[in-house]
Short mmCIF file of C-alpha atoms and ligand atoms in Angstrom, two decimals:
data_model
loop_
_atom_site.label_atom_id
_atom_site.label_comp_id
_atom_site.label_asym_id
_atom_site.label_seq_id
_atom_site.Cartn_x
_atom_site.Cartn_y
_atom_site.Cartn_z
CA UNK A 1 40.17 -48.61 27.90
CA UNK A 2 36.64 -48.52 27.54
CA UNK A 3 34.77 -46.53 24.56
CA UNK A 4 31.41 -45.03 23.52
CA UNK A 5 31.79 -45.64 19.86
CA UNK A 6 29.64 -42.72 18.18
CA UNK A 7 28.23 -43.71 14.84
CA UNK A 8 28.66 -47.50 13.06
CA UNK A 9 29.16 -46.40 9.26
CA UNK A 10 32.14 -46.80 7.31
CA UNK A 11 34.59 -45.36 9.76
CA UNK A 12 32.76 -46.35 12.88
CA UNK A 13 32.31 -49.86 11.74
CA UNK A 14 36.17 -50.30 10.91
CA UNK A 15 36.83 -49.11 14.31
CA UNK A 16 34.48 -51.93 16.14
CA UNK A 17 35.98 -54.32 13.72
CA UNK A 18 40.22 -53.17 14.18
CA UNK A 19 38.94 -53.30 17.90
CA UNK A 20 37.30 -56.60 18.15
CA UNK A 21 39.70 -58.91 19.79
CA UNK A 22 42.23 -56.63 21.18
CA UNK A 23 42.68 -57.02 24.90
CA UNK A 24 43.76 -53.56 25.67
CA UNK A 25 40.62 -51.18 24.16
CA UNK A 26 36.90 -53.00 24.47
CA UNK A 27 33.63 -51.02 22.72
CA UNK A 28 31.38 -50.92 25.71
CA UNK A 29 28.52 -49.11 23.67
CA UNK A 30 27.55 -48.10 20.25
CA UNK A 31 25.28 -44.97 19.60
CA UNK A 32 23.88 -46.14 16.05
CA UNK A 33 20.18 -44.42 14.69
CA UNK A 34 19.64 -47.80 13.51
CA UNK A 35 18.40 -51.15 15.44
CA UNK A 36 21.24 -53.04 15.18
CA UNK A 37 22.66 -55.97 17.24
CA UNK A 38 26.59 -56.70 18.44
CA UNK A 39 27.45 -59.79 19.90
CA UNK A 40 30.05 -57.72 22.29
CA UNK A 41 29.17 -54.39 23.12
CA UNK A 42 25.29 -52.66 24.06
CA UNK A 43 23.71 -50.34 21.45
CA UNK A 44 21.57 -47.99 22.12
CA UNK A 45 19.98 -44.63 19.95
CA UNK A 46 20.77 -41.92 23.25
CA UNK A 47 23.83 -40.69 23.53
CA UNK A 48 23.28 -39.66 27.20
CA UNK A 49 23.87 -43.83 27.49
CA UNK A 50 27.03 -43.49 26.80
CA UNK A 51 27.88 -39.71 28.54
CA UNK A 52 26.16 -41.49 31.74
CA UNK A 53 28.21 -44.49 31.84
CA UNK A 54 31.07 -44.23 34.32
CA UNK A 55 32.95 -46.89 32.83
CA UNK A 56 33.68 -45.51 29.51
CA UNK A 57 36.51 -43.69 29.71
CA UNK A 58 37.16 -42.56 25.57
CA UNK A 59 34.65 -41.71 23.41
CA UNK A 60 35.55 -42.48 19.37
CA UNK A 61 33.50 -39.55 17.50
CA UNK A 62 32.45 -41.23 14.04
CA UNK A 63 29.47 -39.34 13.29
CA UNK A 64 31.29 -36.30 11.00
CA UNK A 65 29.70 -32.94 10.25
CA UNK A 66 29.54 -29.77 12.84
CA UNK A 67 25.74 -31.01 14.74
CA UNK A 68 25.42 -33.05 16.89
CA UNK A 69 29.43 -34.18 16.59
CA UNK A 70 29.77 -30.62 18.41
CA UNK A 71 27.61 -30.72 21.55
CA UNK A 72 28.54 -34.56 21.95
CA UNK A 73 32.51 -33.89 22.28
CA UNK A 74 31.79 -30.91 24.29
CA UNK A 75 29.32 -33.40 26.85
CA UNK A 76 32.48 -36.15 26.52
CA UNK A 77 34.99 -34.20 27.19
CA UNK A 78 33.58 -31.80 29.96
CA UNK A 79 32.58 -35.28 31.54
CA UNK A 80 36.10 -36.05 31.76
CA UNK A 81 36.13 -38.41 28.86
CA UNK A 82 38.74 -38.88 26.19
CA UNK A 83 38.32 -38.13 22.76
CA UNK A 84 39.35 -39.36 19.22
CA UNK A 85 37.92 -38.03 16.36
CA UNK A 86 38.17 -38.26 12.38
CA UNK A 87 35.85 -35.15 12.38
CA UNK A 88 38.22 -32.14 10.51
CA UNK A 89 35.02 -30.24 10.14
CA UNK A 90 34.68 -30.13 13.63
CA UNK A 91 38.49 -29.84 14.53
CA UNK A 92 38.56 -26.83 11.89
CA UNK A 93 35.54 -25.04 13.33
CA UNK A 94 36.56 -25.31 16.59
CA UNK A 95 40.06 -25.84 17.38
CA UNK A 96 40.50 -22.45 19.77
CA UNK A 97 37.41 -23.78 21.94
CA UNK A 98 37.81 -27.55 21.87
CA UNK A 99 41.49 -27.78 22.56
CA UNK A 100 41.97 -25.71 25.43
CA UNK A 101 38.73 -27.65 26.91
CA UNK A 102 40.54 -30.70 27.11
CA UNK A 103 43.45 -29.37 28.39
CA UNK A 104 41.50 -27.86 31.07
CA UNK A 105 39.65 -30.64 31.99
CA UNK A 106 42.60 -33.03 32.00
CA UNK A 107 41.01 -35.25 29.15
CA UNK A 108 43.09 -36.05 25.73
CA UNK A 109 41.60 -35.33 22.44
CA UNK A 110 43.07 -36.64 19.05
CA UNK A 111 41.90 -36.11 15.53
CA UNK A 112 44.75 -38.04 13.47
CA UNK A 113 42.66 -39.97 11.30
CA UNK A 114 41.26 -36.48 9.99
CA UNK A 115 43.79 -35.15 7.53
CA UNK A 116 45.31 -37.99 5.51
CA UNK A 117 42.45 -41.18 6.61
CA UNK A 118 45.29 -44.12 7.01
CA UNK A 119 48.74 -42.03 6.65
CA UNK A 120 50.27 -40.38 9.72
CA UNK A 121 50.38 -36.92 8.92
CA UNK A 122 49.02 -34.91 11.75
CA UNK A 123 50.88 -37.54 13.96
CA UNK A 124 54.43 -36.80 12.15
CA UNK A 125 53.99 -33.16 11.75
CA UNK A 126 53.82 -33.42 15.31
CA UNK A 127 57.24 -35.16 16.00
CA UNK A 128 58.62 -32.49 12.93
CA UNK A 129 57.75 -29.86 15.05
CA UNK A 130 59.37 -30.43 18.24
CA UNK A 131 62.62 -29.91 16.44
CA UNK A 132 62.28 -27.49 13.66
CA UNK A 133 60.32 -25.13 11.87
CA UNK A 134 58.01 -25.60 9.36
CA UNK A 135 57.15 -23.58 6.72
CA UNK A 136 54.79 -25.10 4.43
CA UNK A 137 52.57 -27.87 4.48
CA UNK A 138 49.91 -29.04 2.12
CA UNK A 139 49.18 -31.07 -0.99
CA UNK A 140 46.17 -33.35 -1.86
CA UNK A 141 43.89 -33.99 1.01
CA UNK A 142 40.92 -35.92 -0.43
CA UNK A 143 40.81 -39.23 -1.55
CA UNK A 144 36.98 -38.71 -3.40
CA UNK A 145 38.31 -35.44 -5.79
CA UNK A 146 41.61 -37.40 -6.49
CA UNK A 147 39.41 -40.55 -7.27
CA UNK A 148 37.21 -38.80 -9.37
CA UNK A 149 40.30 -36.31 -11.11
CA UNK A 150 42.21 -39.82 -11.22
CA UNK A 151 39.34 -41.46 -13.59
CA UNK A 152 38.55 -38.88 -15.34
CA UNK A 153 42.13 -38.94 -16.50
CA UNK A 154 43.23 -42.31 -16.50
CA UNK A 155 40.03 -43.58 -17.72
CA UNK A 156 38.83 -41.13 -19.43
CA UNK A 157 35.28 -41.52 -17.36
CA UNK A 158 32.79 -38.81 -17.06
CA UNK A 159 32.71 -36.33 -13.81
CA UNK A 160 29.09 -38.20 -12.50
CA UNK A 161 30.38 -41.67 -13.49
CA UNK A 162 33.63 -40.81 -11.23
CA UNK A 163 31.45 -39.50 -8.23
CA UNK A 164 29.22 -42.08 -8.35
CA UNK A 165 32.03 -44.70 -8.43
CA UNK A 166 33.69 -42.74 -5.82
CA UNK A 167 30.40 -42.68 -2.97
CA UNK A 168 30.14 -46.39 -3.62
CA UNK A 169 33.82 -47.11 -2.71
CA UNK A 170 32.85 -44.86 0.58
CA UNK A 171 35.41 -42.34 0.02
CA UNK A 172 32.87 -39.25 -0.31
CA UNK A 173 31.51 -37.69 2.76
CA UNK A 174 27.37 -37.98 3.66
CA UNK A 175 27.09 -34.85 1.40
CA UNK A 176 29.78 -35.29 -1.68
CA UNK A 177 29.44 -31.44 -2.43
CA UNK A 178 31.78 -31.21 0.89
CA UNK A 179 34.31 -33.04 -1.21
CA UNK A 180 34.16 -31.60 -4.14
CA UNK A 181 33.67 -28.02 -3.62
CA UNK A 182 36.93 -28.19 -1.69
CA UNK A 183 35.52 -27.74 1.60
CA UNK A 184 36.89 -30.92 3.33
CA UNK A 185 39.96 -30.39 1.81
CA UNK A 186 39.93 -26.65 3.25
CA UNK A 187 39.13 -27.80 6.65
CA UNK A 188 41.55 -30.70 6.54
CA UNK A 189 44.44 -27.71 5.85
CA UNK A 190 43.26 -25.92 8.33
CA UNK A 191 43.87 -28.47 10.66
CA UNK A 192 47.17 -29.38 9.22
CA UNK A 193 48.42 -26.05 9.18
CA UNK A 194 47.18 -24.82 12.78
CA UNK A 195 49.09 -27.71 14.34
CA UNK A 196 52.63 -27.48 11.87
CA UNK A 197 52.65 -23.81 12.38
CA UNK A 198 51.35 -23.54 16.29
CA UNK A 199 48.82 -21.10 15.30
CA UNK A 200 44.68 -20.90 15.04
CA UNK A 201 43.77 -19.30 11.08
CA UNK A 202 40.63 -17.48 10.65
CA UNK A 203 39.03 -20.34 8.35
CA UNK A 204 36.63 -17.50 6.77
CA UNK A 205 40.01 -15.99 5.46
CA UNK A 206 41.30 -18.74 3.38
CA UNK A 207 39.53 -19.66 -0.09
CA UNK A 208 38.38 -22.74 -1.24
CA UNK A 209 37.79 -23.50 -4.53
CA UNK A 210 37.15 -27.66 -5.69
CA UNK A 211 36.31 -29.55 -8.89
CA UNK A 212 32.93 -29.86 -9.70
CA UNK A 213 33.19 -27.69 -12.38
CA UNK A 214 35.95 -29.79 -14.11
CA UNK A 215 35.09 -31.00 -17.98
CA UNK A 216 36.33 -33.61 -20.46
CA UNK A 217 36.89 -30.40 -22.34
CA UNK A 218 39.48 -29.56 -19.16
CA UNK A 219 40.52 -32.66 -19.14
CA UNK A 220 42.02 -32.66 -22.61
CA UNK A 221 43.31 -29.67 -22.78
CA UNK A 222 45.42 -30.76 -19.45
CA UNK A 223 46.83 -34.31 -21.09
CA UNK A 224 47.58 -32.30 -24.73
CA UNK A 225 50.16 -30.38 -22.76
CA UNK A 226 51.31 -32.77 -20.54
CA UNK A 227 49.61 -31.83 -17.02
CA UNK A 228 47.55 -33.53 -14.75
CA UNK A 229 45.10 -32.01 -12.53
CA UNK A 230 44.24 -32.03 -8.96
CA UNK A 231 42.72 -30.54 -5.91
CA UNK A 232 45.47 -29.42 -3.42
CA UNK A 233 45.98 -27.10 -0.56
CA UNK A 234 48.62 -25.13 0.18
CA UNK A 235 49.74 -23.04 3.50
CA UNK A 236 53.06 -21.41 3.89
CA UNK A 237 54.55 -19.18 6.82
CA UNK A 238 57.29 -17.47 5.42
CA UNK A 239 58.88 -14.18 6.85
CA UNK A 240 55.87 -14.41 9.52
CA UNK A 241 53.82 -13.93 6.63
CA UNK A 242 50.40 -16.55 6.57
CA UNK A 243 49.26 -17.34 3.31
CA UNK A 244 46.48 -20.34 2.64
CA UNK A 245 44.38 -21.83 0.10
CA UNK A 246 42.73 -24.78 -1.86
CA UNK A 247 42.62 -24.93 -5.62
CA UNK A 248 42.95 -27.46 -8.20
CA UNK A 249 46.37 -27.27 -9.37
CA UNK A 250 48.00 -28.33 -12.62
CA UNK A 251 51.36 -30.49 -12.29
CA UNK A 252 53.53 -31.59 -15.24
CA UNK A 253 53.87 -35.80 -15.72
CA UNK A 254 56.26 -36.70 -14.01
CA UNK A 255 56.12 -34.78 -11.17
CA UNK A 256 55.21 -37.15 -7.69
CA UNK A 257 51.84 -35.02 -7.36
CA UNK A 258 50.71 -36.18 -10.77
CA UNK A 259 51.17 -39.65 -10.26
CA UNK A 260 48.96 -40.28 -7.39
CA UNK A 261 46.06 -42.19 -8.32
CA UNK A 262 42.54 -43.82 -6.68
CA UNK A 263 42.26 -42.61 -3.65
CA UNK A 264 44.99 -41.53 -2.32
CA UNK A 265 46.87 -38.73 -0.92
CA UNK A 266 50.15 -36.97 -1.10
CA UNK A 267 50.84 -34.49 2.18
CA UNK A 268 54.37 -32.74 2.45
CA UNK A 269 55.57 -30.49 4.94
CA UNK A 270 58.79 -28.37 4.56
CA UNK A 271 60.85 -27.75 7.28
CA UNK A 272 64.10 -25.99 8.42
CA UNK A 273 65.97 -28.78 9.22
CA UNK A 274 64.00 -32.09 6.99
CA UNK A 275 63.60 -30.34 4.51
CA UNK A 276 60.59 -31.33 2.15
CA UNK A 277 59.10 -34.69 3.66
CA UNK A 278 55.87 -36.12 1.20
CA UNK A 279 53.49 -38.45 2.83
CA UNK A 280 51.49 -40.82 0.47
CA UNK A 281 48.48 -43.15 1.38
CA UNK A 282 44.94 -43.70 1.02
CA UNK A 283 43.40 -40.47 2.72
CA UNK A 284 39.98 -42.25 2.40
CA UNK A 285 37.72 -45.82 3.30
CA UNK A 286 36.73 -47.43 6.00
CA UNK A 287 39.84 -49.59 7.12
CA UNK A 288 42.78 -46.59 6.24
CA UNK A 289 40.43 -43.66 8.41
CA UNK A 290 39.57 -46.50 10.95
CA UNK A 291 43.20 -47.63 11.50
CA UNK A 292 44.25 -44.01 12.73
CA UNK A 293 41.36 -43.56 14.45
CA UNK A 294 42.43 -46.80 16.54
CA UNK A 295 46.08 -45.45 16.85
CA UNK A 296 44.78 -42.21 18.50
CA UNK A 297 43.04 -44.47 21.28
CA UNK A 298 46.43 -46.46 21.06
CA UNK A 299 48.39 -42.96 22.22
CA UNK A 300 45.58 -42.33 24.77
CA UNK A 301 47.37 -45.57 26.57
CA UNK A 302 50.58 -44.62 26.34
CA UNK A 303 49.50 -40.60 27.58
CA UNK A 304 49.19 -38.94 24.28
CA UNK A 305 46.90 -36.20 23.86
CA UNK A 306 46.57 -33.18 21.53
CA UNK A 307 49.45 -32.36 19.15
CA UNK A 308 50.32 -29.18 20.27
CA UNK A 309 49.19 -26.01 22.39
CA UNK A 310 46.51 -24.22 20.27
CA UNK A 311 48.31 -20.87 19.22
CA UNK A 312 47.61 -17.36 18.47
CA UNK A 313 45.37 -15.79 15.33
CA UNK A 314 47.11 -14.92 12.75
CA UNK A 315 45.94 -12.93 9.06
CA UNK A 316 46.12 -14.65 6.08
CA UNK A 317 48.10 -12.77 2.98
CA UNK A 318 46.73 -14.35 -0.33
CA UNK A 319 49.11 -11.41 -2.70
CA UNK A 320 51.25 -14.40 -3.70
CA UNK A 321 51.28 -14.43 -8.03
CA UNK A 322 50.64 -17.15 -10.26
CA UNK A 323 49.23 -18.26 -13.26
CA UNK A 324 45.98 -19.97 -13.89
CA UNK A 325 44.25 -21.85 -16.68
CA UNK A 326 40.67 -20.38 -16.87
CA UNK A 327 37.62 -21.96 -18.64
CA UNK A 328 34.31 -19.73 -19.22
CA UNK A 329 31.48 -18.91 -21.70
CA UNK A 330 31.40 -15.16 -20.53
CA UNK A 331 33.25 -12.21 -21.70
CA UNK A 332 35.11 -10.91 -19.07
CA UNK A 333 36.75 -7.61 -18.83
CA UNK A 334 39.20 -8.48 -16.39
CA UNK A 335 39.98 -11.80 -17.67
CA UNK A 336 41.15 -10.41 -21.15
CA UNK A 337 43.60 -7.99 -20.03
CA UNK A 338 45.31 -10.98 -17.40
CA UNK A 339 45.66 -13.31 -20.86
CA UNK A 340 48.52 -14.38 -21.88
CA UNK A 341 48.12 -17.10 -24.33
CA UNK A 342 44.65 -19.26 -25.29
CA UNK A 343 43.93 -22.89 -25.29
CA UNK A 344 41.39 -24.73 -27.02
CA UNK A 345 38.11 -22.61 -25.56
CA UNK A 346 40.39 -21.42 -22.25
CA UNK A 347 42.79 -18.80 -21.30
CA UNK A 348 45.99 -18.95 -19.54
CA UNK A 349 46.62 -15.74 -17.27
CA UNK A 350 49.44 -13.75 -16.64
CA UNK A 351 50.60 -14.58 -12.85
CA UNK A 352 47.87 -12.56 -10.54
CA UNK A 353 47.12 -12.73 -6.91
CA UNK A 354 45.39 -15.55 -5.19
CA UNK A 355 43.41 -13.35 -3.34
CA UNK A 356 42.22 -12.03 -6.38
CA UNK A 357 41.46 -15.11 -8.94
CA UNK A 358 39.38 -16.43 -5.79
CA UNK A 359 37.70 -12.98 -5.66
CA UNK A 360 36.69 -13.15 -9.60
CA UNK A 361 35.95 -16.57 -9.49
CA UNK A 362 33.07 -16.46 -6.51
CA UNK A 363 31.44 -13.68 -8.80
CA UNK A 364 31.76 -16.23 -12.16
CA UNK A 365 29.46 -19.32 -11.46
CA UNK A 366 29.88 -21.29 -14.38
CA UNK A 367 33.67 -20.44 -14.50
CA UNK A 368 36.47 -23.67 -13.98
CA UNK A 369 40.03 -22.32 -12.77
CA UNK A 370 43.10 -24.30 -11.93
CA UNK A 371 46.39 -23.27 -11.13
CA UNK A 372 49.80 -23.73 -12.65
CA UNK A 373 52.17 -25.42 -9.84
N1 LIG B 401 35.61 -37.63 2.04
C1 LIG B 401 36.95 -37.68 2.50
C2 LIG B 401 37.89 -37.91 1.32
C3 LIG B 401 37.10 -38.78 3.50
O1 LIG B 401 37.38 -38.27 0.25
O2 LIG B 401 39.08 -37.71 1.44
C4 LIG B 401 38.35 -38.75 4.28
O3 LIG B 401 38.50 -37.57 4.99
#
């Protein structure tokens, strides 16, 4: 196998370097925006170098975000190249148009490194599937929110100090806001959950909610009654009823989610016949994201494409109850009559919809919400 390696950062340099050596996959050329020198494969700053080279067979997308990851997996693949990506943005956004591309033009794509970095998730949900039915799958997708919700608790540090710590390790995406506004966690369950349930969700439909307005004030309150928080997604299919979102979510001690620390991540699926199966591993850095990466191009050898046929749209029904612990300076109408108890400057709601703590949240700013498990 011979690959156009796209992009040498932290995931694209972990792939040259897992790589280097083998005798079954060589890098023929690296498209890197910087001048840069490899003793084993050509670089070079146009990607048409790589799309025009008849020898490379695979191209390894390692770029991330929608442009130009987008038009350069279209070029690859209608140019009858392979493709492995860690790109869930781009899987997300466009699963219905990418997918069926391949299969039409007889090229594999795989994206396993892009839910869970190092564990295989999208890779077992896969073999889950072609024996039973799953009806839930979700849990904590990012390795930069759980690093920075993991310090904050642990170590008491400050939500900057975290971040900061966090980018450096090279868990956080080019632009951390991705992280921690959710939104790579929201694409990384829609991913999860198109391929465990055979289906294509309107992403617009499910909400996203993420961390960044977590306090040491939130913080506290969370350890004085035993719970630890963090950012998790959650999709079920139950009754043929679609229900998906991402929230920070508050877990008791004790419980496996609460116990997950640095980077990692905890996945579970739930099936008809397993039963609840929890994957744990570090869903971020160069060497865990690279190493999946590498096993995608691995399955290319062996005749392993996509996970599963993209399937049809189905509606999302957020009208699922629960409770949520609710931190903001304004008085809110709405927010009084759902109280049932206070904490120290918060409020704990009676169980309400989803759908509708997303909805009041989007139109409250400065407001922090997490969920009770
Ligand atoms: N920024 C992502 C994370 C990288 O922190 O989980 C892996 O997808």
């Amino acid at each position: 196998m011979q690959i156009g390696l796209l992009g040498f950062g932290t995931v694209g340099r972990g792939v040259y370097e897992i790589i280097a050596g083998r005798e079954d996959i060589a890098i023929a050329r690296v498209l890197c925006r910087r001048d840069l020198e490899l003793p084993d494969a050509a670089v070079t700053h146009n990607f048409e170098d790589i799309l025009n080279d008849p020898k490379i067979d695979t191209v390894v997308e390692a770029i991330g975000g929608l442009h130009p990851a987008y038009e350069y997996v279209r070029s690859a693949i209608l140019a009858g190249k392979n493709v492995a990506t860690a790109n869930k943005a781009l899987i997300a956004t466009c699963f219905d148009e990418l997918i069926p591309l391949a299969r039409e033009k007889g090229v594999f794509l795989r994206c396993t490194a892009s839910v869970g970095g190092g564990i295989g998730w999208l890779s077992e949900l896969e073999r889950a599937r072609r024996i039973e039915t799953i009806h839930h799958v979700g849990g904590i997708m990012n390795g930069t929110c759980n690093y920075i919700l993991d310090s904050m608790t642990r170590l008491k540090l400050g939500y900057s100090e975290a971040l900061k710590q966090a980018q450096a390790l090279g868990y956080a995406e080019a632009d951390p806001t991705t992280d921690v506004e959710g939104i790579d966690t929201w694409h990384k369950l829609i991913v999860s959950a198109n391929i465990g349930f055979g289906v294509s969700l309107d992403i617009s439909e499910v909400p996203a909610a993420g961390i960044s307005r977590i306090g040491a004030e939130d913080v506290a309150n969370f350890s004085a009654n035993g719970l630890v928080c963090k950012l998790v997604s959650t999709a079920d299919c139950l009754s043929g009823n679609y229900s998906a979102y991402v929230q920070p979510t508050l877990y008791p001690l004790g419980q496996p989610e609460a116990a997950v620390p640095a980077n990692y991540n905890l996945i579970t699926l739930e099936g008809n016949i397993s039963g609840r199966q929890s994957f744990f591993g570090q869903g971020a850095g160069r060497y865990p994201t690279a190493y999946n990466v590498v096993q995608d191009c691995v399955d290319f050898l062996h005749g392993k494409g996509f996970y599963t046929a993209p399937g049809r749209k189905v509606a999302i029904d957020n009208s699922v109850k629960l409770r949520y612990y609710v931190r903001t300076a304004q008085e809110d109408l709405w927010l009084k009559e759902n109280t049932e108890k206070h904490w120290a400057g918060a409020v704990v709601t009676k169980p309400v919809e989803v759908s509708v703590m997303h909805q009041w949240l989007k139109a409250h700013p400065d407001a922090f919400m997490a969920a009770f498990a």
